Short mmCIF file of C-alpha atoms in Angstrom, two decimals:
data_model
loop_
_atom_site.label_atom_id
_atom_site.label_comp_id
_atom_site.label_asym_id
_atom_site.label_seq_id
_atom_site.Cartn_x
_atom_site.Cartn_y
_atom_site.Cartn_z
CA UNK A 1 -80.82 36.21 -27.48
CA UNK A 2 -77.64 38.43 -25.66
CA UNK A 3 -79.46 37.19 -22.29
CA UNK A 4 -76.22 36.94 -21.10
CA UNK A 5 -75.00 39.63 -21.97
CA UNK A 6 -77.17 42.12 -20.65
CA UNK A 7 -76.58 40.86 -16.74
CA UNK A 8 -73.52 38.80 -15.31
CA UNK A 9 -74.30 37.00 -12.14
CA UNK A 10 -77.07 39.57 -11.65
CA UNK A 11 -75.29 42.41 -12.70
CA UNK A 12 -77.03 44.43 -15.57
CA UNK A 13 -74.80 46.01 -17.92
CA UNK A 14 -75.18 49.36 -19.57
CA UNK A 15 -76.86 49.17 -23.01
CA UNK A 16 -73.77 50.17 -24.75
CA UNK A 17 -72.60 47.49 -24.03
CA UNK A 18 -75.21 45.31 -24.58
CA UNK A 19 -75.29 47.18 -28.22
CA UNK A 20 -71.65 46.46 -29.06
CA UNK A 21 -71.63 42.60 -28.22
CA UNK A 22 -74.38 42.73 -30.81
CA UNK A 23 -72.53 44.35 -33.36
CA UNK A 24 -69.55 42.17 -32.47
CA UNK A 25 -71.75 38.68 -33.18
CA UNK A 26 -73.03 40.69 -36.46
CA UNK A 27 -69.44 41.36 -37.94
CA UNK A 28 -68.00 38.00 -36.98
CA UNK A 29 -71.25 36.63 -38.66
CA UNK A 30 -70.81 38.27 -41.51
CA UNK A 31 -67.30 37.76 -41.63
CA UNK A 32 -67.26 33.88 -41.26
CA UNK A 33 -70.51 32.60 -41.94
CA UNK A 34 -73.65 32.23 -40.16
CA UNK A 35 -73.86 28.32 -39.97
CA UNK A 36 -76.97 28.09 -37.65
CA UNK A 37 -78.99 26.33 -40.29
CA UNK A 38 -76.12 23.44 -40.48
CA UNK A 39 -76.63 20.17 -39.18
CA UNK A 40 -73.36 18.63 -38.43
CA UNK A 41 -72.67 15.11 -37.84
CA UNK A 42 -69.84 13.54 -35.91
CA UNK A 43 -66.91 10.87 -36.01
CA UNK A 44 -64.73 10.14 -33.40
CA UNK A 45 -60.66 9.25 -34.50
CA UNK A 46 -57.93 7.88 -32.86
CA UNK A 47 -54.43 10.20 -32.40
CA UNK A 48 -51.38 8.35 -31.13
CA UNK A 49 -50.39 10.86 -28.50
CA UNK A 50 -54.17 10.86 -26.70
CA UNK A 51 -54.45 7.09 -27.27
CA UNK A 52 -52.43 6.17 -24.35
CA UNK A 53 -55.25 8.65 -22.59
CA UNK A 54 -58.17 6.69 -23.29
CA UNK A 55 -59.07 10.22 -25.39
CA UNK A 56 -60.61 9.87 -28.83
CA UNK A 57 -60.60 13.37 -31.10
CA UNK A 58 -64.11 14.63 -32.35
CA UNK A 59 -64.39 15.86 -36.06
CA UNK A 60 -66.70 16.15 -38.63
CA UNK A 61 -68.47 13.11 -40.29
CA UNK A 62 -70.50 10.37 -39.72
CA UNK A 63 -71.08 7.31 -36.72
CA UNK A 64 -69.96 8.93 -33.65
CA UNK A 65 -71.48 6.82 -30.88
CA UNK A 66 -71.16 7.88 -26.87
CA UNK A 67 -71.51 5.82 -23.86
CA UNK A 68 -72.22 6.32 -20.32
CA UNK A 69 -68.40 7.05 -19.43
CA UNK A 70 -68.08 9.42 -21.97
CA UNK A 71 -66.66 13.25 -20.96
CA UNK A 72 -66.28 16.02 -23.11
CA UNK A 73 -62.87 17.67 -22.88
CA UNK A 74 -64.10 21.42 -24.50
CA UNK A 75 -61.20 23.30 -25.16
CA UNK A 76 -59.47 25.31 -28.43
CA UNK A 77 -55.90 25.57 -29.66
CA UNK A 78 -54.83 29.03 -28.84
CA UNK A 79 -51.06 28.70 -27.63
CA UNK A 80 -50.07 25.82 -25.86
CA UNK A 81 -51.90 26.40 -22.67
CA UNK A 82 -54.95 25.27 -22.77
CA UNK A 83 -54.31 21.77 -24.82
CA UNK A 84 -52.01 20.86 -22.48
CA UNK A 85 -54.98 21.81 -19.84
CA UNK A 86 -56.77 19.72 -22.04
CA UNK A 87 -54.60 16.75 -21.61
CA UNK A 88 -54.63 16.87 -18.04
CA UNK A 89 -57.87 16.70 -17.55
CA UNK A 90 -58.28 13.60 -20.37
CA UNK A 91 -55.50 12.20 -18.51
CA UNK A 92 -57.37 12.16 -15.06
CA UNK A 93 -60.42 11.57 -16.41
CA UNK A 94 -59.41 8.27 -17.80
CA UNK A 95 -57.90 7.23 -14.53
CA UNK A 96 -61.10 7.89 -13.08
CA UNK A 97 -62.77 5.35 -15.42
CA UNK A 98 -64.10 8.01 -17.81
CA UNK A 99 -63.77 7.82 -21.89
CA UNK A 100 -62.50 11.33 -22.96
CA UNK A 101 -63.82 12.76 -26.04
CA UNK A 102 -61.70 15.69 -27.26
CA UNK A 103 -63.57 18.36 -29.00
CA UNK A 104 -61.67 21.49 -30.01
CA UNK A 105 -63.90 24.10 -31.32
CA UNK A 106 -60.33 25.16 -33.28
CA UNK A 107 -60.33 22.22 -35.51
CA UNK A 108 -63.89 22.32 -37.20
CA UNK A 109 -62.68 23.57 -40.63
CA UNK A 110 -65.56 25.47 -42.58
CA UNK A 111 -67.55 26.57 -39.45
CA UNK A 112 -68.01 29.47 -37.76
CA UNK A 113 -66.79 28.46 -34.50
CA UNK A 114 -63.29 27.54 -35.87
CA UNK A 115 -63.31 30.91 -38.65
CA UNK A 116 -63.64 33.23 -34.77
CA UNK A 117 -61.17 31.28 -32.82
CA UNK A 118 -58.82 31.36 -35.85
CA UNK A 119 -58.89 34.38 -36.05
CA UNK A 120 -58.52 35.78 -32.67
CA UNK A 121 -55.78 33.07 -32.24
CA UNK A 122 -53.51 34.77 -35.21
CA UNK A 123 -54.45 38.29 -33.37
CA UNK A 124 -52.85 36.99 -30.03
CA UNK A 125 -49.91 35.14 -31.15
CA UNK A 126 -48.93 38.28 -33.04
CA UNK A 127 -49.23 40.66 -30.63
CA UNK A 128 -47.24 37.99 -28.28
CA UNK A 129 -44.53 38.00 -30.25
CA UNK A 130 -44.76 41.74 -30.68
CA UNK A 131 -45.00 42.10 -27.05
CA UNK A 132 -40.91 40.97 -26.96
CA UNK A 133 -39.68 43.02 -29.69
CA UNK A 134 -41.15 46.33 -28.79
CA UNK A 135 -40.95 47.96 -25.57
CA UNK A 136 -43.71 50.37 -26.18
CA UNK A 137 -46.52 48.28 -28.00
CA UNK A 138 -45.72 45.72 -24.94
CA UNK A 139 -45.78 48.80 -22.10
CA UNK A 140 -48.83 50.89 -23.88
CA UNK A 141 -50.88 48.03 -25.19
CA UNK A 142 -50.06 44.42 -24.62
CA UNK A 143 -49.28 44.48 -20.64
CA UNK A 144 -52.45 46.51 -20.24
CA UNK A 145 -55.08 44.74 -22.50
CA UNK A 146 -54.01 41.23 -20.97
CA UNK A 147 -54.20 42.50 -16.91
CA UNK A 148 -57.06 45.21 -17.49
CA UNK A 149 -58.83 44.48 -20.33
CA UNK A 150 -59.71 41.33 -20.60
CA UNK A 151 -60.08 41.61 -16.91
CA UNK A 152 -63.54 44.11 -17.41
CA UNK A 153 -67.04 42.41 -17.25
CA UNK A 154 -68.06 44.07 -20.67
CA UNK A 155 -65.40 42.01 -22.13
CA UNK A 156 -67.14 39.18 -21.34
CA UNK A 157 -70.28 40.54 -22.24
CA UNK A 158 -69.21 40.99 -25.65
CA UNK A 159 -67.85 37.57 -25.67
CA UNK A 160 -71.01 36.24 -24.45
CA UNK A 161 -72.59 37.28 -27.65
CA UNK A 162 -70.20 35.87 -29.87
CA UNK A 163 -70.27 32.55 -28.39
CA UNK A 164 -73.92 32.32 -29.26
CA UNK A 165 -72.78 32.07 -32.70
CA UNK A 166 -70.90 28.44 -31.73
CA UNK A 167 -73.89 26.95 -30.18
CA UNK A 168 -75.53 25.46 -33.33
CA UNK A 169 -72.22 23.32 -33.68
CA UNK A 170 -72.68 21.07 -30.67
CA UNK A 171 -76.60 21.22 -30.78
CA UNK A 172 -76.18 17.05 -32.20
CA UNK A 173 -73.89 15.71 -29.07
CA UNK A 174 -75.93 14.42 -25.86
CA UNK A 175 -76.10 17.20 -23.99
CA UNK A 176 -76.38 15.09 -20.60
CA UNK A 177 -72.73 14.19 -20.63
CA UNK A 178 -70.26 15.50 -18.42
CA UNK A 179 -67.73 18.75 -20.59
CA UNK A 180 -65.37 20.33 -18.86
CA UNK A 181 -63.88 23.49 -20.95
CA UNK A 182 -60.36 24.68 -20.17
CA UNK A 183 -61.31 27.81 -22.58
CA UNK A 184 -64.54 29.92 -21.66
CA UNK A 185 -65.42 29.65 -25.19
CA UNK A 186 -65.97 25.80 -25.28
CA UNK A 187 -67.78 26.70 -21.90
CA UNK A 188 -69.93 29.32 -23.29
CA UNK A 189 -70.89 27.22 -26.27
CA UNK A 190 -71.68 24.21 -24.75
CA UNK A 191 -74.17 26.46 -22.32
CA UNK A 192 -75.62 28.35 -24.81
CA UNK A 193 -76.15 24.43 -26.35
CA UNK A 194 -78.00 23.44 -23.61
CA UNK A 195 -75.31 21.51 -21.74
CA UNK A 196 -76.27 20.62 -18.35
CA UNK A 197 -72.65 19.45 -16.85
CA UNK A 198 -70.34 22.10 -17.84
CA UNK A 199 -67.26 23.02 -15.53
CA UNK A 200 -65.12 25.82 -16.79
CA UNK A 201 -61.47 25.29 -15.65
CA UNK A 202 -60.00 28.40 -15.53
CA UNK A 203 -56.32 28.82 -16.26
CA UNK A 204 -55.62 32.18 -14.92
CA UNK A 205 -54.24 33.01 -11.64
CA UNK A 206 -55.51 36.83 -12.40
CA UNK A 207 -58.86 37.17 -11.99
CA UNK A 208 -60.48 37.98 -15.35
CA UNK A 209 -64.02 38.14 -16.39
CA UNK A 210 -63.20 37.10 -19.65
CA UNK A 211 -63.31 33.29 -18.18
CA UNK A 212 -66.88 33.49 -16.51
CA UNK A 213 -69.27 31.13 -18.50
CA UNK A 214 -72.51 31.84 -16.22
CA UNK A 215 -74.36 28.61 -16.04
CA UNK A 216 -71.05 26.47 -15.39
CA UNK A 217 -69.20 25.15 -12.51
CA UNK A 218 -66.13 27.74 -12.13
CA UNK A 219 -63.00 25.61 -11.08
CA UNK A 220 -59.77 27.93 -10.34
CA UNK A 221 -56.30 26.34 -8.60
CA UNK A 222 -55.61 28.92 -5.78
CA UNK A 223 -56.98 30.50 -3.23
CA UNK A 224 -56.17 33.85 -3.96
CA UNK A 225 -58.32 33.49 -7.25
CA UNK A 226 -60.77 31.60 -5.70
CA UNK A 227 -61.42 35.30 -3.49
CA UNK A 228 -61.10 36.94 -6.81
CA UNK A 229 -63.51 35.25 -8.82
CA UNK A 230 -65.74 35.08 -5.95
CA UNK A 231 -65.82 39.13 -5.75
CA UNK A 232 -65.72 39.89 -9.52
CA UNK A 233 -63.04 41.87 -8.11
CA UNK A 234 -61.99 44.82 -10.36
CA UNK A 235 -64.29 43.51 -13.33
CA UNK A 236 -66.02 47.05 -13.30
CA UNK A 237 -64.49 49.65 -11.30
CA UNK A 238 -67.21 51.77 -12.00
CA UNK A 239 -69.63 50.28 -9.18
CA UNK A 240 -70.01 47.74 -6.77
CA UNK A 241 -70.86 43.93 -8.01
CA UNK A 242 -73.29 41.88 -6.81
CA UNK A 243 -70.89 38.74 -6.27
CA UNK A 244 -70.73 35.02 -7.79
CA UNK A 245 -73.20 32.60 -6.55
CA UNK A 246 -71.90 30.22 -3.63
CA UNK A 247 -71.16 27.10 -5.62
CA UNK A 248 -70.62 29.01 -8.94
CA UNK A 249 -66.66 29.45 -8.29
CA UNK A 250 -64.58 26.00 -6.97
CA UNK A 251 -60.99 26.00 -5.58
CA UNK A 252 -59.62 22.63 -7.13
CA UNK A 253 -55.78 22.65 -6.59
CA UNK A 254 -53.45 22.49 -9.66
CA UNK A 255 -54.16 20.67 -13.02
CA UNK A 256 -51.85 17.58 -13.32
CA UNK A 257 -51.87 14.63 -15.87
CA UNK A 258 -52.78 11.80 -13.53
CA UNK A 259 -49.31 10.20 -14.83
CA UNK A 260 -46.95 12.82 -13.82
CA UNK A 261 -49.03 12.83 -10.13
CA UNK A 262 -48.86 9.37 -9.25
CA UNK A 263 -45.20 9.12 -10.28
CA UNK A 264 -44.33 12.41 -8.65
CA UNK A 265 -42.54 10.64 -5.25
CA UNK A 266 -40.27 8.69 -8.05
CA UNK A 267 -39.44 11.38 -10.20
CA UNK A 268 -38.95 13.76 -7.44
CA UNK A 269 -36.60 11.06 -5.49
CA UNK A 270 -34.43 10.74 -8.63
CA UNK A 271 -34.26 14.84 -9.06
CA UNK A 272 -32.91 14.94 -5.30
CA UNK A 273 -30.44 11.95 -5.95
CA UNK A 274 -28.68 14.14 -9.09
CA UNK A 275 -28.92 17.06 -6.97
CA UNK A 276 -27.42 15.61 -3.62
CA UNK A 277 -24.28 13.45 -5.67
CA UNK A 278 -23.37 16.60 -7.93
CA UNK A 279 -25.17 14.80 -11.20
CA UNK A 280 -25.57 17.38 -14.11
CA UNK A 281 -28.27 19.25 -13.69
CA UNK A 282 -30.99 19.04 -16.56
CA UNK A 283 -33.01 22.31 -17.99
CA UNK A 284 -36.28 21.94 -19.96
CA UNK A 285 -36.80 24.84 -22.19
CA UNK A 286 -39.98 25.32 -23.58
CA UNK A 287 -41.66 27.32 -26.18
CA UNK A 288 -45.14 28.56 -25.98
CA UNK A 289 -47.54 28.23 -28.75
CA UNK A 290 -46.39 31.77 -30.49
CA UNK A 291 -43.23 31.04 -30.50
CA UNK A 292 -42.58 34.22 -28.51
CA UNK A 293 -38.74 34.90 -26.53
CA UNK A 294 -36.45 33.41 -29.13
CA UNK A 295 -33.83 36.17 -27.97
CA UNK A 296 -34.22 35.11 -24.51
CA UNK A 297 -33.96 31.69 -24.93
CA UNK A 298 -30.82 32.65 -27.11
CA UNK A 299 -29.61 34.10 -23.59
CA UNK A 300 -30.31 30.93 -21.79
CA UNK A 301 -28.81 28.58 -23.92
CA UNK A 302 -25.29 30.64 -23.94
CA UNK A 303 -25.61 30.94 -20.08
CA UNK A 304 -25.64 27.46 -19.61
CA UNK A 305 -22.84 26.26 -22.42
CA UNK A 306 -19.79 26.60 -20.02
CA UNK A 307 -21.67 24.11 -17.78
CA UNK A 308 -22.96 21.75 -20.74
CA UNK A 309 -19.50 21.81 -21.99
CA UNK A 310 -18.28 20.72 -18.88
CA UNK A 311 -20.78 17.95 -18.24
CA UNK A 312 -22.55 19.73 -15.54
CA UNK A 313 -25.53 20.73 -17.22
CA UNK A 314 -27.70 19.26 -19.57
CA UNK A 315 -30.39 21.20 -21.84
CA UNK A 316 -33.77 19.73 -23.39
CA UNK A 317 -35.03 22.45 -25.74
CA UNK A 318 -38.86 22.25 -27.10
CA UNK A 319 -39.54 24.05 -29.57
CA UNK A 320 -42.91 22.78 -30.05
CA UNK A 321 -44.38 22.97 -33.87
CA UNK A 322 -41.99 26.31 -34.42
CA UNK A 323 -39.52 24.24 -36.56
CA UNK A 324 -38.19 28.30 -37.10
CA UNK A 325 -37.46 28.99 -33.89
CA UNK A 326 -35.23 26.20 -33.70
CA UNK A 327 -33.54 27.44 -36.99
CA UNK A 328 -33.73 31.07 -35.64
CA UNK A 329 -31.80 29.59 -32.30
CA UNK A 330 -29.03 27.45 -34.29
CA UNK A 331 -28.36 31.30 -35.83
CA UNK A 332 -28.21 32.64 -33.09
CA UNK A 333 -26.41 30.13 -31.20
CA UNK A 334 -24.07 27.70 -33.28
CA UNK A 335 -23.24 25.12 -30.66
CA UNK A 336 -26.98 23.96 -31.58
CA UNK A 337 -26.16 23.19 -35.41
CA UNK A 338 -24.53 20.17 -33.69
CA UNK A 339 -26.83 19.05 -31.19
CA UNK A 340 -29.01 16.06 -31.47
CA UNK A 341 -32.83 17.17 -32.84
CA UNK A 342 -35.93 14.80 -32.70
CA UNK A 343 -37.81 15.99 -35.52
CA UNK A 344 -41.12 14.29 -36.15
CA UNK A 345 -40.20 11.23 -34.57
CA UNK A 346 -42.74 11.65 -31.86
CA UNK A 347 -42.16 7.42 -30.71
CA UNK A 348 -37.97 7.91 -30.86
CA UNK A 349 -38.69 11.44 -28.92
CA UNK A 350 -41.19 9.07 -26.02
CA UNK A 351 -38.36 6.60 -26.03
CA UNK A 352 -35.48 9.36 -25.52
CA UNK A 353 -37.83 11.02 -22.82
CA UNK A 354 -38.18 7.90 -20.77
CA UNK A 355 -34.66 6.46 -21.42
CA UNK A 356 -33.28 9.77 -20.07
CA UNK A 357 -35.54 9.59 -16.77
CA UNK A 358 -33.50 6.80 -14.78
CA UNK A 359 -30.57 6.59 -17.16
CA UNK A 360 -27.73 8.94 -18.73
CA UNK A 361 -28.30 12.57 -20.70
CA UNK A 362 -26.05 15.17 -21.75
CA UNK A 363 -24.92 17.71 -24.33
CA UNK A 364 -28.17 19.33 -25.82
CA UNK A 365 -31.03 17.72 -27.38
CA UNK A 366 -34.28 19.29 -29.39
CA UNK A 367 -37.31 18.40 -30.18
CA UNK A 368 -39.62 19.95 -32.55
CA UNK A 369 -42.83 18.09 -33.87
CA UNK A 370 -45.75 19.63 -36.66
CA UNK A 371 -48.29 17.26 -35.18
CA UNK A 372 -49.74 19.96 -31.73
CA UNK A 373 -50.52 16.97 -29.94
CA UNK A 374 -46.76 15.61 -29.90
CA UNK A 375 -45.91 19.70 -29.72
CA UNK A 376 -47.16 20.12 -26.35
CA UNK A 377 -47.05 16.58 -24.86
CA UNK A 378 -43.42 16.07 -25.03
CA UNK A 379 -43.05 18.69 -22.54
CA UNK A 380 -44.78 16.87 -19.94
CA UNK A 381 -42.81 14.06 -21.13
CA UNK A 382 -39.47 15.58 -20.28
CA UNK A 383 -41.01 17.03 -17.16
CA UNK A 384 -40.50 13.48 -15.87
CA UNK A 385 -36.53 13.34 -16.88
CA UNK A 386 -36.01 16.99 -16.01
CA UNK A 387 -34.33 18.82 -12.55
CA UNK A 388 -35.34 22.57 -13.82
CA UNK A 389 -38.19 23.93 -16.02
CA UNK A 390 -37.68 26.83 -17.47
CA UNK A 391 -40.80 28.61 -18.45
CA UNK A 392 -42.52 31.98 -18.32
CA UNK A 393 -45.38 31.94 -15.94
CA UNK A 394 -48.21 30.54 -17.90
CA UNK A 395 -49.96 26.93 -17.34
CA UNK A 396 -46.82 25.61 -16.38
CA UNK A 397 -46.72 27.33 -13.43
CA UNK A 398 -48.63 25.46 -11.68
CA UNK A 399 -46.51 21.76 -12.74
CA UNK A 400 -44.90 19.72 -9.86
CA UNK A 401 -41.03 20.43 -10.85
CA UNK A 402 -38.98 23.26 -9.63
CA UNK A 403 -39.12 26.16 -11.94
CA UNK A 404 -37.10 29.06 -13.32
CA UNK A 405 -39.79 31.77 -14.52
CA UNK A 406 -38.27 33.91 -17.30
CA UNK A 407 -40.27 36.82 -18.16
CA UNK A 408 -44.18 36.45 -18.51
CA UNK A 409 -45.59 37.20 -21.99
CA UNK A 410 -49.14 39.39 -20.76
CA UNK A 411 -49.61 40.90 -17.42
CA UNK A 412 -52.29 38.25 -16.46
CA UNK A 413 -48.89 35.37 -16.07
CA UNK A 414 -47.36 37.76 -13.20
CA UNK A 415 -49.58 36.16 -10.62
CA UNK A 416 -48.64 32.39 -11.70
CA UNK A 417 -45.20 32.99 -10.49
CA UNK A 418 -46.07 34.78 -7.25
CA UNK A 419 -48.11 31.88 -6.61
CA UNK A 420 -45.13 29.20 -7.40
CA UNK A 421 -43.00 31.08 -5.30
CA UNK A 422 -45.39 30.84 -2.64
CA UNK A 423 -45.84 27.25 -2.62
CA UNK A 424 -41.81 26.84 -2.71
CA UNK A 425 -41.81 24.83 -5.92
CA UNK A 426 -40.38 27.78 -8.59
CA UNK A 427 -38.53 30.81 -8.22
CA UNK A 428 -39.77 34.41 -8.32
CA UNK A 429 -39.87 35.89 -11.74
CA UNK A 430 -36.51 37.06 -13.05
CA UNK A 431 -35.64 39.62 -15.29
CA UNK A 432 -34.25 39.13 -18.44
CA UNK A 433 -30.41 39.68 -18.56
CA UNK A 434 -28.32 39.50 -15.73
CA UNK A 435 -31.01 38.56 -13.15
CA UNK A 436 -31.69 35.25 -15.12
CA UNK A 437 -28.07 34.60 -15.68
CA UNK A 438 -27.38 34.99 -12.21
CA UNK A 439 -30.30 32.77 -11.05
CA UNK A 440 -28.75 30.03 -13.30
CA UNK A 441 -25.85 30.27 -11.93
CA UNK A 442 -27.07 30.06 -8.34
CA UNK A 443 -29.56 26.98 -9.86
CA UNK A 444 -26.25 25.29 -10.52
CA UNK A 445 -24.05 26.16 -8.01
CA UNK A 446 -25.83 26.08 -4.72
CA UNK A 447 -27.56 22.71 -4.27
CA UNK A 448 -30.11 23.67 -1.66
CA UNK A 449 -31.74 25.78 -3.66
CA UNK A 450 -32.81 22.70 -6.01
CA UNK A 451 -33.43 20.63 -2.63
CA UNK A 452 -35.83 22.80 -0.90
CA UNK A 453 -38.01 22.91 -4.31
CA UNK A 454 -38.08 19.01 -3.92
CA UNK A 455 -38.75 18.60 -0.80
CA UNK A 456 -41.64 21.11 -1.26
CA UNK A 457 -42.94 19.45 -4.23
CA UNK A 458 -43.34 16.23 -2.22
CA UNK A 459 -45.36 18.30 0.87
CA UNK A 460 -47.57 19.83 -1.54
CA UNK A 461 -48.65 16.62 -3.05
CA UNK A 462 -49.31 15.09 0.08
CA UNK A 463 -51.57 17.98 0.88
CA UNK A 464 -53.00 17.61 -2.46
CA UNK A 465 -52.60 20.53 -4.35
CA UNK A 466 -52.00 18.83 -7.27
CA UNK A 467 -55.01 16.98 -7.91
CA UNK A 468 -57.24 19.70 -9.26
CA UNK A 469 -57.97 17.57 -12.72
CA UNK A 470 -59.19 14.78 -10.57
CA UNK A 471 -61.59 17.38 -8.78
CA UNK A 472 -62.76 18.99 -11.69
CA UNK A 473 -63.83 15.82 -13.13
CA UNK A 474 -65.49 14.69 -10.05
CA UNK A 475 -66.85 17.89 -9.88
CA UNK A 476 -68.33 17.33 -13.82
CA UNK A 477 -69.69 13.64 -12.69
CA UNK A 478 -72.00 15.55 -9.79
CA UNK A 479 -73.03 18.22 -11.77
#
């Protein structure tokens, strides 16, 4: 096979490379298992957190039956990212009278697909948290590898070849059904299956080769990329690329959970009424899948005591599955021994969220959950009740609340700021130390600030650039 590895969009690439994406598939083959000769069989299960998205979860085992609404949702658990992607797009899809089937090539114990992913998932979360703790690995490799590396069309060459190895996994699902991907890898697989409908939603606002899936619908959620993509700009600075095909790359708009879009006037009215009659202002910290920053978010949390202590500020803190980085934090920062933590009480957490979004909050409240679906979901439930997200520059980026961007964890999350800033709703990315503390401060102190993120939020939704899920699934139904 390796047909797509040896030319990208007409591009051929050098048999070296061509040689090493062979020798990559080889040692992950013989590392995990060869499986091709499997014939797996599927089930489809209920999870309590999709369930109010019309999603059902695909595993292993026996009577899996599909209709003529059904979508693929293709994706992998690597971070946070692209599950809560994931859930967007399930989210939209139902609202657009679709049945979501989840199918995360992650969660397949025994086969190869989930033995790679795995794998390079442990690779990347260390080197995340890494990343923060040493200047040098971050300056010398991290920063570089995520902005140049996986930005170079051999990369994806190489990937190409390893995806190969996935195919056999989804050669039993109808292969006429709409799958969108929000990883290339679910992409890539489902092509090399023989998938017909596949759009790639890619998450980046960094042009990277390492999300092309030739053969797919390319969906990005800014212009800027769109230009990008459309050049293979900087993917090999060795020559000049032939381009992608008109129609291969598609500028969507953001992707928003259909619930937090067609409640954005209401939520946004109540942000502007706590912001205009000096109510406390309420922070959402969130922590990313690798449970990267904990010495920032220290930072943040003491900035923002003097305020919480005098009722005008109120913190959320999600810790996601990390039940140590909320440990790590109460260390760190004792005021959060006493604070009020939802652990594992995914229902009482929903119920808090919602309570909090049109009535009272204060003091500081946690929530940590094992269960990844209730990990990353509560998020976008607190979105909902929150005035202030503060995140790096990663997925949430692109979210219709205003935004304080600490610093980005890889180069590639530079440009998801920039393009926040742009559109008004988020601030530039701060520095950690005195430039976040001082942001904070202006965040509580000067009301416009707040205001003018609002009243942005509710211009950019009436120009639509949140409704990228809804486009990417029309864009699978057409395919």
């Amino acid at each position: 096979m390796l047909e797509k590895s040896r030319e990208i969009f007409g591009n051929l690439m050098p048999d070296k490379i061509v040689r090493k994406a062979e020798k990559t598939k080889r040692k992950f083959a013989k590392k995990y298992g060869d499986d091709s000769g499997k014939d797996y069989r599927f089930a489809l299960t209920e999870n309590a957190v999709l369930a109010p998205l019309g999603t059902k979860v695909l595993t292993l085992g026996e009577g899996a039956e599909f209709s003529d609404k059904t979508i693929f949702i293709g994706n992998i658990r690597m971070g946070f990212g692209h599950y809560r992607i994931s859930m967007a797009m399930a989210s939209c899809a139902k609202a657009l009278g679709y049945e979501p089937v989840w199918l995360d090539l992650n969660s397949f114990e025994g086969t190869i697909c989930t033995g790679i992913i795995s794998g390079q998932n442990k690779l990347y979360s260390m080197g995340s948290r890494l990343s923060q703790k040493s200047k040098l690995f971050n300056k010398l490799y991290w920063e570089p590898l995520n902005s140049e590396g996986f930005r170079k069309l051999s990369y994806n060459a190489n990937d190409q070849a390893s995806a190969e190895l996935m195919a056999n996994l989804l050669k039993n699902l109808p292969k006429d059904k709409p799958y969108v991907a929000t990883h290339v890898w679910p992409a890539q697989a489902a092509i090399h299956a023989g998938f017909t409908r596949v759009v790639n939603a890619i998450p980046d606002n960094w042009p990277m080769a390492l999300h092309l899936a030739e053969g797919s619908v390319h969906t990005i959620q800014t212009e800027s990329a769109w230009l990008g993509y459309k050049a293979l700009r900087g993917m090999d600075k060795t020559r000049s690329l032939k381009p992608m095909p008109k129609g291969d790359i598609v500028y969507t708009g953001h992707y928003i959970d259909h619930e937090l879009v067609v409640n954005l006037p209401e939520d946004t009215a109540l942000r502007l009424d706590r912001v205009q009659n000096g109510k406390a202002k309420r922070y959402l910290l969130t922590v990313g899948g690798a449970g990267a920053q904990q010495a920032l978010f220290a930072d943040v949390i003491r900035a923002l005591l003097p305020d919480i202590r005098a009722g005008k500020a109120v913190l959320f803190v999600n810790v996601g599955d990390h039940r140590n980085v909320w440990d790590n934090l109460a260390k760190a920062v004792p005021e959060l021994a006493s604070a009020k933590l939802f652990l594992n009480d995914y229902a009482a957490a929903s119920a808090y969220a919602e309570s909090a979004r049109t009535g009272e909050a204060e003091g500081i409240v946690g929530f940590c959950h094992d269960d990844i679906f209730a990990a990353v979901y509560v998020t976008n439930l607190l979105m909902r009740s929150s005035d202030v997200l503060v995140t790096k520059p990663s997925e949430l980026a692109f979210y219709p609340i205003p935004k304080l961007f600490i610093q980005h964890v890889g180069g590639h999350e530079i440009w998801g700021a920039i393009h926040s800033a742009e559109m008004g709703d988020g601030t530039y990315e701060v520095a950690p130390g005195r430039e976040t503390t001082d942001m904070l401060r202006l965040l509580q102190s000067e009301p416009e600030i707040l205001e003018r993120m609002n009243n942005r939020i509710l211009e950019n939704c009436k120009a639509g650039l949140y409704n990228g899920a809804y486009e990417v699934i029309k864009l699978a139904e057409r395919k």
